[in-house]
Amino acid sequence: MWARELAVSAPGKVILHGEHAVVLGKVALAVALDLRTFLRLRPGSEGRLSVSLPGVGVRRSWDTPGLRALRGRISGKGRGGVEQLDALREFAGIAAGASAPESLATLAFLYLCLAISAKYGDVPSVDILVWSELPTGAGLGSSAAYAVCLAAALLMVCGAISCPLQEGESTARWTEEELTLINSWAFRGERVIHGNPSGVDNAVGTWGGALRYQAGKITPLKRVPTLRILLTNTKVPRSTKVLVAGVKEKILKFPAIMNPVLDSIDAISQECQSVLEAMPANPSPEHYPVLEEFFDINQHHLNVLGVGHPSLDRLCQVTASHSLHSKLTGAGGGGCGITLLPPDTSPLAVEAAKQDLCACGFECWETKIGAPGVTLHSCSSLSAQVLHALAQS
């Protein structure tokens, strides 16, 4: 019987460099964003498992004998296969093909709970509440942060990984071996939500910092600095699928023109990796102008690939008027942009830039990249805002 009240958090992610080129085998750098998803874990009523997701309006509770019986029925139907997921949908009253965030979040919760408890222990009687600082559907890894938090909490409750937080400590991290296990289960949760994810988002959520992704191989970077950024959501919806297809079409039409652009984006990712890895050992103000130039060059390249948008041009113009450098992050065509804030940026300039961006109808956060990965917290150590959000039950 689980007896402690604890919280787990995991970060979102942004692509620093390499969007679109990564689809064609080039290097991409993904970094952890210090906007986090928080999971509160509490002992539940004996024989009940409850989940609340106030952000998407989910509040569900099941009796553990019923879940145990369901687990027995689906155990032979292939890990996370169509039959297994169909049985879970039917059990939870989710329509076939339903893709709303609340349906997918509930499905991923049930899947991870039953699969983890089948392997490591009994269905737990716990009360789980999840709240996030990350907007959904903005390409910031919100579903992966959710899957990482769920995997860590359920593995811990079922005894597959330790509870590393000692009495009196405010935060703790798991061992490398335990993080690898968390990541593998989070990836399975992501597959329930997205079908065929790359694994980048859940890896960033698990390890934090920055990682390099190329042709399916994920390598966490050695020590990286924490950089201040403005993250701006233009709120312009876009289809990643359509944008990726458009880039592919351009490359087929003009290979001699477009391939060198992809090679240049690849070189930016690799040069940026070198700078980031050099920074913690040798922090120098000279690194920031180089990172800013990488932003500027890459933003032009992404426009050449056809994934820019007037809203992103506006974002870059507004921040440039405050001597700040920005680029799109993710699929483009709207969505989000990131603006580097060097240490000598005046608070007034940041505030003025935020006001001008909000006046364009954008949403703006001042945050950090290179944040820590999945973390265990004592509830008393959380900020007042997070505690208030986690008290919604």
PDB file of N, CA, C and O in Angstrom, residues 26 113 217:
ATOM      1  N   LYS A  26      19.524  14.541 -40.948  1.00  0.00           N
ATOM      2  CA  LYS A  26      20.461  15.532 -40.399  1.00  0.00           C
ATOM      3  C   LYS A  26      20.343  15.590 -38.871  1.00  0.00           C
ATOM      4  O   LYS A  26      19.416  15.053 -38.290  1.00  0.00           O
ATOM      5  N   CYS A 113      -0.878   2.045 -16.597  1.00  0.00           N
ATOM      6  CA  CYS A 113      -1.196   1.494 -15.275  1.00  0.00           C
ATOM      7  C   CYS A 113      -1.292  -0.034 -15.336  1.00  0.00           C
ATOM      8  O   CYS A 113      -0.695  -0.741 -14.517  1.00  0.00           O
ATOM      9  N   LYS A 217      18.996   7.868 -33.665  1.00  0.00           N
ATOM     10  CA  LYS A 217      19.921   7.710 -32.531  1.00  0.00           C
ATOM     11  C   LYS A 217      19.849   8.951 -31.644  1.00  0.00           C
ATOM     12  O   LYS A 217      20.026  10.079 -32.116  1.00  0.00           O
TER      13      LYS A 217
END
